Backbone as a chain_set.jsonl record, in Angstrom:
{"seq": "KKSKNILDFCCGDGGLLEHLIPYIQKNSIGKVYGFDISKDSVEKVNKKFKKQKSFVSAFQNIESLEKTLKGDTFDFIFCCETIEHVYDSDLFNILDTVKRVLSNNGYLLLTTPNNENLSENFICNPIDGSLFHRWQHVRSWNKDSVTQSLKENQFKVVDLLETSVLWHCSFPKNIYRRIRYKDKVNLFIKCQKE", "coords": {"N": [[80.524, 74.123, 117.663], [81.433, 76.894, 116.026], [84.498, 78.613, 116.052], [85.094, 81.967, 116.74], [86.219, 84.921, 114.863], [87.362, 87.916, 116.026], [87.629, 91.398, 115.604], [89.153, 94.443, 116.591], [88.819, 97.215, 115.232], [90.935, 100.044, 114.481], [92.071, 100.177, 117.065], [93.543, 101.688, 118.918], [95.077, 102.159, 122.033], [94.418, 99.78, 123.003], [92.091, 99.967, 124.849], [89.421, 98.835, 124.591], [90.279, 96.244, 124.028], [91.304, 95.252, 126.545], [89.05, 94.611, 127.905], [87.587, 92.959, 126.19], [89.134, 90.653, 125.619], [89.646, 89.149, 127.948], [86.776, 88.435, 128.343], [86.281, 86.874, 125.918], [88.117, 84.835, 126.236], [87.315, 83.761, 128.707], [84.922, 82.736, 127.825], [85.525, 80.906, 125.822], [85.248, 81.785, 123.025], [86.599, 82.497, 120.736], [89.027, 84.12, 118.636], [91.051, 87.038, 119.031], [91.791, 90.061, 117.429], [93.613, 92.962, 116.594], [93.656, 96.238, 114.996], [95.245, 99.262, 113.961], [96.404, 102.332, 112.641], [98.447, 103.595, 113.825], [101.786, 103.112, 114.799], [102.932, 103.106, 117.229], [100.72, 102.502, 118.938], [99.977, 99.987, 118.034], [102.402, 98.555, 118.575], [102.362, 98.855, 121.43], [99.875, 97.481, 122.201], [100.461, 94.935, 121.233], [102.554, 94.18, 123.002], [101.218, 94.508, 125.413], [99.191, 92.451, 125.42], [100.446, 90.164, 124.533], [100.705, 87.66, 125.898], [98.117, 86.64, 126.163], [95.897, 84.103, 125.616], [93.784, 84.045, 123.894], [94.272, 86.178, 122.142], [95.585, 87.158, 119.061], [97.153, 89.096, 117.465], [98.143, 92.512, 117.096], [97.892, 94.719, 114.325], [99.332, 96.955, 112.036], [99.246, 97.187, 109.347], [96.935, 96.497, 106.997], [96.931, 94.621, 104.944], [98.755, 92.744, 105.878], [97.244, 91.724, 108.156], [95.153, 90.584, 106.762], [96.599, 88.606, 105.433], [97.539, 86.917, 107.538], [94.983, 85.972, 108.164], [94.613, 84.075, 106.223], [92.66, 83.854, 104.111], [90.365, 83.588, 105.693], [87.612, 85.378, 107.534], [86.241, 88.032, 109.484], [83.922, 87.699, 112.078], [82.787, 89.391, 113.675], [83.29, 92.895, 113.986], [84.553, 95.531, 115.903], [84.32, 98.969, 115.827], [85.178, 101.526, 117.343], [84.434, 104.847, 118.566], [85.66, 106.182, 116.207], [84.584, 107.111, 113.755], [83.788, 109.777, 113.809], [86.135, 111.112, 113.537], [86.953, 111.34, 111.08], [86.937, 112.25, 107.613], [84.848, 112.153, 104.624], [86.221, 110.706, 102.424], [88.102, 109.209, 103.814], [86.357, 107.778, 105.416], [84.883, 106.183, 103.692], [87.093, 104.642, 102.862], [87.685, 103.207, 105.196], [85.189, 101.787, 105.673], [85.105, 100.366, 103.244], [87.304, 98.66, 103.68], [86.462, 97.171, 105.905], [84.21, 95.932, 104.872], [85.435, 94.115, 103.269], [86.897, 92.426, 104.91], [84.971, 91.376, 106.699], [82.727, 88.688, 107.489], [80.144, 87.317, 105.547], [77.745, 87.058, 107.024], [78.559, 88.459, 109.103], [78.933, 91.126, 111.849], [79.216, 94.615, 112.261], [80.056, 96.72, 114.508], [79.574, 100.104, 115.558], [80.537, 102.947, 117.345], [79.93, 106.159, 118.397], [79.902, 109.751, 119.233], [76.747, 111.242, 119.769], [74.882, 113.503, 118.041], [76.697, 115.579, 118.624], [77.657, 118.706, 119.617], [79.851, 120.318, 117.945], [81.32, 122.83, 118.12], [81.142, 123.412, 120.965], [83.343, 122.162, 121.961], [85.561, 123.302, 121.005], [88.956, 124.45, 121.194], [91.369, 126.89, 121.713], [94.337, 127.611, 119.887], [97.205, 128.613, 121.369], [99.435, 129.751, 120.008], [98.808, 130.503, 117.345], [96.199, 131.328, 117.41], [94.348, 129.877, 116.307], [91.338, 127.836, 116.001], [90.474, 124.587, 117.215], [89.11, 121.22, 117.418], [88.937, 119.599, 120.688], [89.36, 116.956, 120.743], [89.849, 116.232, 118.198], [87.631, 115.772, 116.587], [85.807, 115.848, 113.471], [83.418, 115.942, 112.629], [79.869, 115.648, 113.236], [77.522, 113.059, 114.329], [74.281, 111.64, 113.853], [71.322, 109.62, 114.541], [69.957, 109.424, 111.963], [71.991, 110.518, 109.925], [74.119, 108.738, 110.19], [72.979, 106.354, 109.426], [72.289, 106.888, 106.869], [74.805, 107.278, 105.694], [75.988, 104.763, 106.109], [74.292, 103.226, 104.535], [74.858, 104.24, 101.958], [77.24, 103.158, 101.723], [76.939, 100.559, 101.346], [75.916, 99.101, 103.626], [73.62, 97.774, 106.016], [71.545, 98.818, 108.681], [71.104, 97.102, 111.545], [70.522, 97.399, 114.18], [70.14, 99.958, 116.363], [71.174, 102.244, 118.798], [70.576, 105.153, 120.892], [71.881, 106.636, 123.531], [73.3, 107.091, 126.78], [76.394, 106.421, 128.001], [77.039, 106.998, 130.53], [74.863, 106.465, 132.106], [74.929, 103.804, 132.631], [75.639, 102.416, 135.169], [76.133, 101.136, 138.652], [73.333, 101.008, 140.94], [72.928, 103.343, 143.543], [73.861, 105.265, 141.851], [73.287, 105.377, 139.11], [70.637, 106.356, 139.011], [71.063, 108.905, 139.702], [72.788, 109.752, 137.738], [71.164, 109.536, 135.608], [69.326, 111.59, 135.957], [71.094, 113.929, 136.18], [72.492, 113.789, 133.827], [70.817, 114.127, 131.139], [70.759, 113.941, 128.329], [71.048, 111.891, 125.472], [73.884, 110.919, 124.634], [75.507, 109.162, 123.387], [75.975, 106.957, 120.654], [75.205, 103.899, 119.357], [75.735, 101.575, 116.741], [74.771, 98.808, 115.163], [75.522, 96.774, 112.392], [75.398, 95.26, 109.211], [76.815, 93.868, 106.155], [75.307, 94.664, 103.082]], "CA": [[80.293, 75.537, 117.699], [82.628, 77.549, 115.36], [85.294, 79.768, 116.662], [84.815, 83.288, 116.005], [87.209, 85.768, 114.705], [86.873, 89.266, 116.416], [88.545, 92.386, 115.263], [89.045, 95.754, 117.178], [89.282, 98.098, 114.208], [91.186, 101.285, 115.044], [92.093, 99.708, 118.535], [94.191, 102.523, 119.739], [96.053, 101.62, 122.988], [93.963, 98.569, 123.703], [91.103, 100.081, 125.955], [88.351, 97.792, 124.424], [90.724, 94.921, 124.103], [91.442, 95.023, 127.863], [87.852, 94.101, 128.424], [87.199, 92.015, 125.378], [89.989, 89.462, 125.573], [89.098, 88.16, 129.147], [85.466, 87.885, 128.039], [86.457, 85.894, 124.894], [88.866, 83.745, 126.902], [86.467, 83.059, 129.64], [83.718, 81.992, 127.162], [85.963, 80.13, 124.727], [84.415, 82.19, 121.936], [87.325, 82.613, 119.556], [90.364, 84.685, 118.591], [90.765, 88.53, 119.026], [92.862, 90.764, 116.645], [93.599, 94.465, 116.558], [94.311, 96.936, 113.778], [95.399, 100.525, 113.999], [97.434, 102.988, 111.716], [99.473, 104.099, 114.704], [102.734, 102.143, 115.019], [102.982, 103.133, 118.642], [99.425, 101.811, 119.552], [99.996, 98.477, 117.78], [103.419, 97.999, 119.419], [101.86, 98.907, 122.98], [98.832, 96.447, 122.288], [101.097, 93.654, 121.299], [103.313, 93.949, 124.098], [100.401, 94.356, 126.584], [98.505, 91.341, 125.328], [100.962, 88.978, 123.921], [100.547, 86.456, 126.523], [96.758, 86.331, 126.328], [95.694, 82.959, 124.746], [92.821, 84.364, 122.698], [94.807, 87.354, 121.343], [96.425, 86.827, 118.12], [98.13, 90.231, 117.285], [97.549, 93.71, 116.422], [98.453, 94.824, 112.951], [99.383, 98.261, 111.34], [99.086, 96.985, 107.836], [95.676, 95.574, 106.735], [97.28, 93.402, 104.256], [99.274, 91.712, 106.9], [96.318, 91.12, 108.737], [94.549, 89.678, 105.8], [97.61, 87.432, 105.108], [97.443, 86.147, 108.762], [93.74, 85.202, 108.284], [94.624, 82.982, 105.288], [91.375, 83.764, 103.501], [89.344, 83.634, 106.639], [87.074, 86.599, 107.618], [85.895, 88.286, 110.931], [82.58, 87.418, 112.399], [82.538, 90.624, 114.446], [84.212, 93.948, 114.035], [84.239, 96.74, 116.635], [84.901, 100.282, 115.367], [84.597, 102.493, 118.506], [84.964, 106.223, 118.563], [86.55, 106.62, 115.204], [84.059, 107.744, 112.553], [83.782, 111.095, 114.086], [87.336, 111.706, 113.383], [87.34, 111.184, 109.55], [86.15, 112.876, 106.471], [84.176, 111.134, 103.738], [87.049, 109.717, 101.807], [88.705, 108.057, 104.771], [85.3, 106.858, 105.888], [84.702, 105.236, 102.572], [88.183, 103.549, 102.792], [87.506, 102.269, 106.349], [84.017, 100.979, 105.359], [85.626, 99.476, 102.176], [88.082, 97.576, 104.276], [85.591, 96.471, 106.768], [83.418, 95.103, 104.084], [86.377, 93.13, 102.626], [87.368, 91.371, 105.949], [83.779, 91.036, 107.426], [82.151, 87.645, 106.934], [78.831, 87.673, 105.008], [76.828, 87.097, 108.086], [79.336, 89.173, 110.206], [78.436, 92.254, 112.341], [80.131, 95.725, 112.577], [79.46, 97.614, 115.614], [80.223, 101.261, 115.41], [80.211, 103.805, 118.386], [80.283, 107.642, 118.176], [79.072, 110.736, 119.925], [75.387, 111.507, 119.171], [74.417, 114.834, 117.983], [77.695, 116.391, 119.294], [77.853, 120.211, 119.073], [81.419, 120.49, 117.827], [81.69, 124.071, 118.686], [81.361, 123.441, 122.371], [84.659, 121.673, 122.326], [86.735, 123.946, 120.296], [89.779, 125.261, 121.978], [92.191, 127.946, 120.844], [95.816, 127.383, 119.814], [97.718, 130.016, 121.871], [100.413, 130.209, 119.097], [98.377, 131.311, 116.123], [94.796, 131.787, 117.58], [93.386, 128.96, 115.34], [90.398, 126.833, 116.903], [90.345, 123.183, 116.795], [88.243, 120.481, 118.401], [89.887, 119.202, 121.669], [89.521, 115.583, 120.585], [90.051, 116.218, 116.841], [86.385, 115.445, 115.843], [85.674, 116.635, 112.387], [81.961, 115.799, 112.068], [78.9, 115.081, 114.181], [76.785, 112.071, 113.68], [73.146, 111.385, 114.596], [70.965, 108.308, 113.844], [69.826, 109.62, 110.459], [73.208, 110.704, 109.115], [74.981, 107.647, 110.228], [72.368, 105.347, 108.744], [72.374, 107.18, 105.47], [76.194, 107.055, 105.177], [76.199, 103.321, 106.002], [73.577, 102.799, 103.322], [75.673, 104.64, 100.795], [78.462, 102.389, 101.639], [76.422, 99.213, 101.313], [75.627, 98.428, 104.934], [72.246, 98.035, 106.498], [71.671, 98.984, 110.023], [70.452, 96.072, 112.167], [70.051, 97.812, 115.452], [70.674, 101.493, 116.63], [70.758, 102.817, 120.24], [70.878, 106.335, 121.312], [72.132, 106.416, 124.876], [74.431, 107.643, 127.547], [77.108, 105.41, 128.707], [77.111, 107.504, 131.978], [73.674, 105.937, 132.79], [75.063, 102.313, 132.964], [76.544, 102.058, 136.387], [75.314, 100.656, 139.667], [72.477, 101.806, 141.794], [72.026, 104.537, 143.126], [74.612, 106.239, 141.047], [72.694, 105.307, 137.818], [69.558, 107.28, 139.092], [71.596, 110.405, 139.769], [73.259, 110.296, 136.449], [70.058, 109.777, 134.501], [68.74, 112.914, 136.262], [72.096, 114.856, 135.908], [72.933, 113.806, 132.444], [69.751, 113.711, 130.417], [70.938, 113.835, 126.832], [71.633, 110.631, 124.922], [75.078, 111.578, 124.056], [76.292, 108.09, 122.601], [75.316, 106.266, 119.49], [75.632, 102.515, 118.986], [75.196, 101.187, 115.518], [75.054, 97.412, 114.803], [75.074, 96.638, 111.082], [75.847, 94.226, 108.382], [76.998, 94.206, 104.781], [74.057, 94.328, 102.34]], "C": [[81.678, 76.167, 116.981], [83.252, 78.527, 116.095], [85.212, 80.949, 116.06], [86.125, 84.131, 115.99], [86.715, 87.244, 115.023], [88.028, 90.344, 116.133], [88.11, 93.749, 116.048], [89.752, 96.714, 116.16], [89.654, 99.447, 114.631], [91.284, 101.063, 116.645], [92.825, 100.65, 119.346], [95.193, 101.869, 120.67], [95.485, 100.369, 123.747], [92.819, 98.777, 124.669], [90.034, 99.033, 125.731], [88.973, 96.362, 124.56], [90.967, 94.516, 125.422], [90.283, 94.392, 128.328], [87.351, 92.844, 127.545], [87.89, 90.686, 125.457], [89.716, 88.527, 126.766], [87.822, 87.603, 128.79], [85.561, 86.73, 127.083], [87.116, 84.627, 125.372], [88.013, 82.963, 127.759], [85.383, 82.117, 128.991], [84.074, 81.135, 126.059], [85.348, 80.533, 123.367], [85.405, 82.111, 120.598], [88.756, 83.284, 119.763], [90.116, 86.214, 118.341], [92.01, 89.124, 118.254], [92.648, 92.291, 116.91], [94.169, 95.048, 115.195], [94.266, 98.413, 114.217], [96.524, 101.156, 113.116], [98.603, 103.469, 112.59], [100.529, 102.959, 115.057], [102.916, 101.931, 116.571], [101.894, 102.418, 119.343], [99.575, 100.466, 119.315], [101.086, 97.919, 118.453], [102.903, 97.895, 120.985], [100.784, 97.696, 123.046], [99.469, 95.14, 122.224], [101.846, 93.324, 122.416], [102.33, 93.731, 125.376], [99.717, 93.023, 126.583], [99.113, 90.126, 124.766], [100.963, 87.625, 124.704], [99.19, 85.919, 126.822], [96.387, 85.236, 125.237], [94.77, 83.219, 123.53], [93.276, 85.554, 121.846], [95.822, 86.826, 120.455], [97.531, 87.809, 117.772], [97.38, 91.455, 116.815], [98.369, 94.145, 115.165], [98.251, 96.5, 112.669], [98.985, 98.266, 109.923], [97.901, 96.008, 107.622], [96.046, 94.388, 105.93], [97.923, 92.259, 105.03], [98.306, 90.958, 107.695], [95.451, 90.174, 107.983], [95.398, 88.395, 105.415], [97.482, 86.475, 106.288], [96.045, 85.333, 108.75], [93.676, 84.173, 107.353], [93.279, 82.874, 104.556], [90.222, 83.748, 104.364], [88.706, 85.232, 106.721], [86.701, 86.797, 109.093], [84.429, 88.12, 110.977], [81.952, 88.792, 113.137], [83.67, 91.611, 114.475], [83.701, 95.073, 114.873], [85.136, 97.941, 115.922], [84.392, 101.333, 116.289], [85.306, 103.893, 118.461], [85.931, 106.516, 117.57], [85.843, 107.346, 114.018], [83.92, 109.214, 112.722], [85.025, 111.899, 113.706], [87.83, 111.766, 111.934], [86.331, 111.999, 108.77], [85.624, 111.83, 105.462], [84.997, 110.146, 103.028], [87.673, 108.753, 102.628], [87.624, 107.239, 105.279], [84.895, 105.829, 104.904], [85.845, 104.053, 102.647], [88.028, 102.593, 104.007], [86.351, 101.335, 106.094], [84.264, 99.922, 104.326], [86.373, 98.343, 102.762], [87.373, 96.727, 104.983], [84.847, 95.396, 105.973], [84.319, 93.992, 103.508], [86.801, 92.071, 103.609], [86.268, 90.816, 106.908], [83.151, 89.901, 106.677], [80.738, 88.062, 106.408], [77.689, 87.763, 106.003], [77.366, 87.801, 109.401], [78.5, 90.501, 110.666], [79.559, 93.242, 112.408], [79.294, 96.426, 113.59], [80.33, 99.004, 115.735], [79.639, 102.078, 116.764], [80.749, 105.276, 118.024], [79.426, 108.498, 119.026], [77.759, 110.986, 119.085], [75.061, 112.881, 119.293], [75.34, 115.789, 118.8], [77.59, 117.814, 118.651], [79.348, 120.409, 119.251], [81.932, 121.775, 118.396], [81.831, 124.174, 120.186], [82.646, 122.855, 122.854], [85.879, 122.117, 121.585], [87.658, 124.431, 121.431], [90.838, 125.931, 121.071], [93.665, 127.585, 121.025], [96.502, 128.597, 120.2], [98.836, 130.573, 120.891], [99.943, 131.162, 118.084], [96.816, 131.716, 116.276], [93.811, 130.908, 116.952], [92.587, 128.126, 116.434], [90.489, 125.4, 116.156], [89.564, 122.298, 117.9], [89.245, 119.602, 119.461], [90.073, 117.627, 121.488], [89.681, 115.318, 119.118], [88.768, 115.537, 116.037], [86.119, 116.387, 114.736], [84.223, 116.652, 112.001], [81.16, 115.363, 113.257], [77.923, 114.216, 113.53], [75.491, 112.027, 114.526], [72.559, 110.127, 113.885], [70.737, 108.344, 112.393], [70.954, 109.683, 109.528], [74.124, 109.483, 109.153], [74.259, 106.429, 109.382], [72.369, 105.665, 107.297], [73.762, 106.888, 104.869], [76.457, 105.506, 105.199], [75.503, 102.826, 104.794], [74.246, 103.072, 102.02], [76.965, 103.867, 100.704], [78.075, 100.993, 101.77], [76.363, 98.338, 102.557], [74.288, 98.86, 105.404], [72.343, 97.901, 108.028], [70.701, 97.798, 110.537], [69.787, 96.502, 113.46], [70.926, 99.144, 115.73], [70.257, 101.881, 118.032], [71.321, 104.073, 120.513], [70.766, 106.212, 122.909], [73.095, 107.306, 125.624], [75.108, 106.57, 128.304], [77.284, 105.768, 130.189], [75.926, 106.822, 132.682], [73.943, 104.428, 133.291], [76.098, 102.132, 133.871], [75.593, 101.459, 137.495], [74.439, 101.537, 140.5], [73.147, 102.175, 142.988], [72.684, 105.502, 142.228], [73.917, 106.419, 139.623], [71.387, 106.312, 137.893], [69.959, 108.705, 139.049], [72.077, 110.817, 138.328], [72.322, 110.329, 135.466], [69.402, 111.257, 134.661], [69.775, 114.058, 135.826], [72.319, 114.918, 134.41], [71.828, 113.179, 131.657], [69.801, 113.383, 128.972], [71.519, 112.421, 126.507], [72.784, 110.877, 124.034], [75.968, 110.439, 123.275], [75.354, 107.433, 121.621], [75.955, 104.95, 119.25], [74.997, 101.995, 117.904], [75.653, 99.722, 115.298], [74.56, 97.203, 113.238], [75.797, 95.533, 110.44], [76.025, 94.545, 106.854], [75.584, 93.808, 104.065], [74.255, 93.311, 101.28]], "O": [[82.81, 75.909, 117.392], [82.573, 79.295, 116.776], [85.256, 80.998, 114.831], [86.963, 84.08, 116.89], [85.788, 87.74, 114.381], [89.203, 90.123, 116.424], [86.933, 94.1, 116.131], [90.954, 96.978, 116.189], [88.76, 100.103, 115.164], [90.6, 101.75, 117.403], [92.763, 100.452, 120.56], [96.061, 101.119, 120.221], [95.916, 99.97, 124.83], [92.516, 97.797, 125.35], [89.74, 98.333, 126.7], [88.358, 95.435, 125.089], [90.856, 93.3, 125.581], [90.456, 93.557, 129.215], [86.805, 91.871, 128.065], [87.223, 89.656, 125.361], [89.577, 87.313, 126.619], [87.667, 86.386, 128.883], [84.991, 85.674, 127.361], [86.75, 83.516, 124.989], [87.916, 81.74, 127.662], [85.023, 81.032, 129.448], [83.198, 80.627, 125.359], [84.955, 79.64, 122.616], [84.966, 81.689, 119.529], [89.486, 83.098, 120.736], [89.206, 86.63, 117.624], [93.138, 88.678, 118.463], [91.606, 92.741, 117.388], [94.962, 94.46, 114.461], [93.267, 98.791, 114.828], [97.532, 100.485, 112.892], [99.681, 103.723, 112.052], [100.116, 101.925, 115.583], [103.026, 100.822, 117.092], [102.177, 101.74, 120.331], [99.353, 99.683, 120.239], [100.903, 96.817, 118.97], [103.083, 96.866, 121.636], [100.885, 96.939, 124.012], [99.138, 94.257, 123.016], [101.8, 92.163, 122.822], [102.601, 92.904, 126.247], [99.627, 92.43, 127.659], [98.422, 89.136, 124.528], [101.218, 86.574, 124.116], [99.02, 84.951, 127.564], [96.575, 85.491, 124.047], [94.938, 82.729, 122.413], [92.607, 85.859, 120.859], [96.777, 86.165, 120.863], [98.706, 87.444, 117.77], [96.272, 91.452, 116.277], [99.561, 93.841, 115.118], [97.263, 97.154, 113.004], [98.454, 99.238, 109.386], [97.932, 94.852, 108.043], [95.565, 93.28, 106.165], [97.669, 91.068, 104.852], [98.443, 89.756, 107.921], [95.06, 89.114, 108.472], [94.879, 87.315, 105.133], [97.323, 85.277, 106.051], [95.965, 84.209, 109.243], [92.795, 83.325, 107.5], [92.811, 81.744, 104.415], [89.108, 83.883, 103.857], [89.212, 86.157, 106.087], [86.82, 85.861, 109.884], [83.744, 88.38, 109.988], [80.761, 89.101, 113.096], [84.794, 91.32, 114.883], [82.591, 95.559, 114.658], [86.311, 97.862, 115.565], [83.347, 101.946, 116.075], [86.522, 104.039, 118.342], [86.987, 107.053, 117.903], [86.495, 108.141, 113.342], [83.942, 109.89, 111.693], [85.006, 113.122, 113.572], [88.95, 112.181, 111.636], [85.209, 112.34, 109.143], [86.025, 110.67, 105.549], [84.672, 108.96, 102.957], [87.802, 107.586, 102.26], [87.858, 106.069, 105.582], [84.59, 104.694, 105.273], [85.613, 102.85, 102.53], [88.204, 101.38, 103.893], [86.524, 100.132, 106.29], [83.784, 98.792, 104.416], [86.139, 97.186, 102.413], [87.547, 95.523, 104.795], [84.832, 94.208, 106.296], [83.779, 92.906, 103.299], [87.047, 90.93, 103.217], [86.522, 89.968, 107.763], [82.997, 89.972, 105.458], [80.224, 89.098, 106.829], [76.745, 88.521, 105.781], [76.804, 87.759, 110.495], [77.55, 90.91, 109.998], [80.716, 92.86, 112.583], [78.087, 96.653, 113.503], [81.54, 99.012, 115.964], [78.496, 101.895, 117.182], [81.822, 105.487, 117.458], [78.367, 108.083, 119.497], [77.759, 110.928, 117.855], [74.953, 113.445, 120.382], [74.873, 116.655, 119.54], [77.466, 118.036, 117.446], [79.954, 120.602, 120.305], [82.932, 121.767, 119.114], [82.619, 125.001, 120.645], [83.017, 123.019, 124.017], [86.948, 121.511, 121.527], [87.178, 124.782, 122.509], [91.105, 125.577, 119.923], [94.15, 127.304, 122.122], [96.438, 129.584, 119.468], [99.14, 131.764, 120.959], [100.406, 132.286, 117.893], [96.244, 132.347, 115.387], [92.602, 131.123, 117.029], [93.063, 127.799, 117.521], [90.552, 125.153, 114.952], [89.438, 122.655, 119.072], [90.226, 119.001, 119.025], [90.973, 117.086, 122.131], [89.648, 114.136, 118.778], [88.917, 114.873, 115.011], [86.174, 117.6, 114.937], [83.86, 117.368, 111.068], [81.699, 114.771, 114.191], [77.488, 114.461, 112.405], [75.522, 112.316, 115.722], [73.081, 109.625, 112.889], [71.202, 107.486, 111.641], [70.96, 109.036, 108.48], [74.847, 109.243, 108.186], [74.944, 105.635, 108.739], [72.45, 104.729, 106.502], [73.904, 106.361, 103.766], [77.141, 105.027, 104.295], [76.09, 102.039, 104.052], [74.216, 102.261, 101.095], [77.684, 103.935, 99.707], [78.875, 100.225, 102.305], [76.668, 97.146, 102.586], [73.846, 100.001, 105.27], [73.057, 97.064, 108.582], [69.627, 97.588, 109.974], [68.688, 96.07, 113.805], [72.097, 99.325, 115.398], [69.075, 101.831, 118.374], [72.542, 104.179, 120.398], [69.764, 105.775, 123.476], [73.646, 108.231, 125.029], [74.512, 105.888, 129.138], [77.642, 104.912, 130.998], [76.048, 106.622, 133.891], [73.289, 103.917, 134.2], [77.235, 101.777, 133.561], [74.393, 101.309, 137.262], [74.769, 102.698, 140.744], [73.936, 101.373, 143.489], [72.075, 106.509, 141.869], [73.981, 107.502, 139.041], [71.12, 107.01, 136.915], [69.312, 109.572, 138.462], [71.854, 111.913, 137.814], [72.504, 111.045, 134.481], [69.036, 111.953, 133.713], [69.368, 115.027, 135.184], [72.328, 115.995, 133.814], [71.784, 111.964, 131.468], [68.975, 112.632, 128.454], [72.369, 111.891, 127.223], [72.652, 111.024, 122.819], [76.978, 110.743, 122.641], [74.134, 107.386, 121.78], [77.15, 104.885, 118.962], [73.772, 101.891, 117.944], [76.857, 99.469, 115.257], [73.399, 97.427, 112.896], [76.698, 94.927, 111.02], [75.374, 95.468, 106.365], [74.891, 92.849, 104.404], [73.303, 92.944, 100.592]]}, "num_chains": 1, "name": "protein.A"}
């Protein structure tokens, strides 16, 4: 069984890696890498996970990451809660980079808020009165818009799920949450290069 290379693209402070690395180690699946443009995040992730056997490193520079791979590619790339923060030109650059480092049969998993009403999360800057999104989201996605954008960037959607992560907890809390939080506020998209 071939060892897998897995990348958390835009890994932030390692929230996903915290769960991913133990799973990969326990199941002897392969090696985990991180990438983020934030120097502080990369340093924090490398310090936090440096002793983990299945963790290779986090990188701030994509060329350094590619050099470490020595011509190899990733079998699975996570890009969680990122695409709602970027405009078209940056999205194109992200997807172009992913295409370059993703294996031909590899998968990209994107997560993003689903049908977010951006104006509900605007807050006011007390200094100049300007409005901005509390989490710096610049766009709202839905299943149609994300599928179209991925197609324009030479990705095909393999699976798509509209859900609420709040629903996925233990009984009886899950029943309460399904009643209380009816909206499917999260979007999970699994895709491959065309």
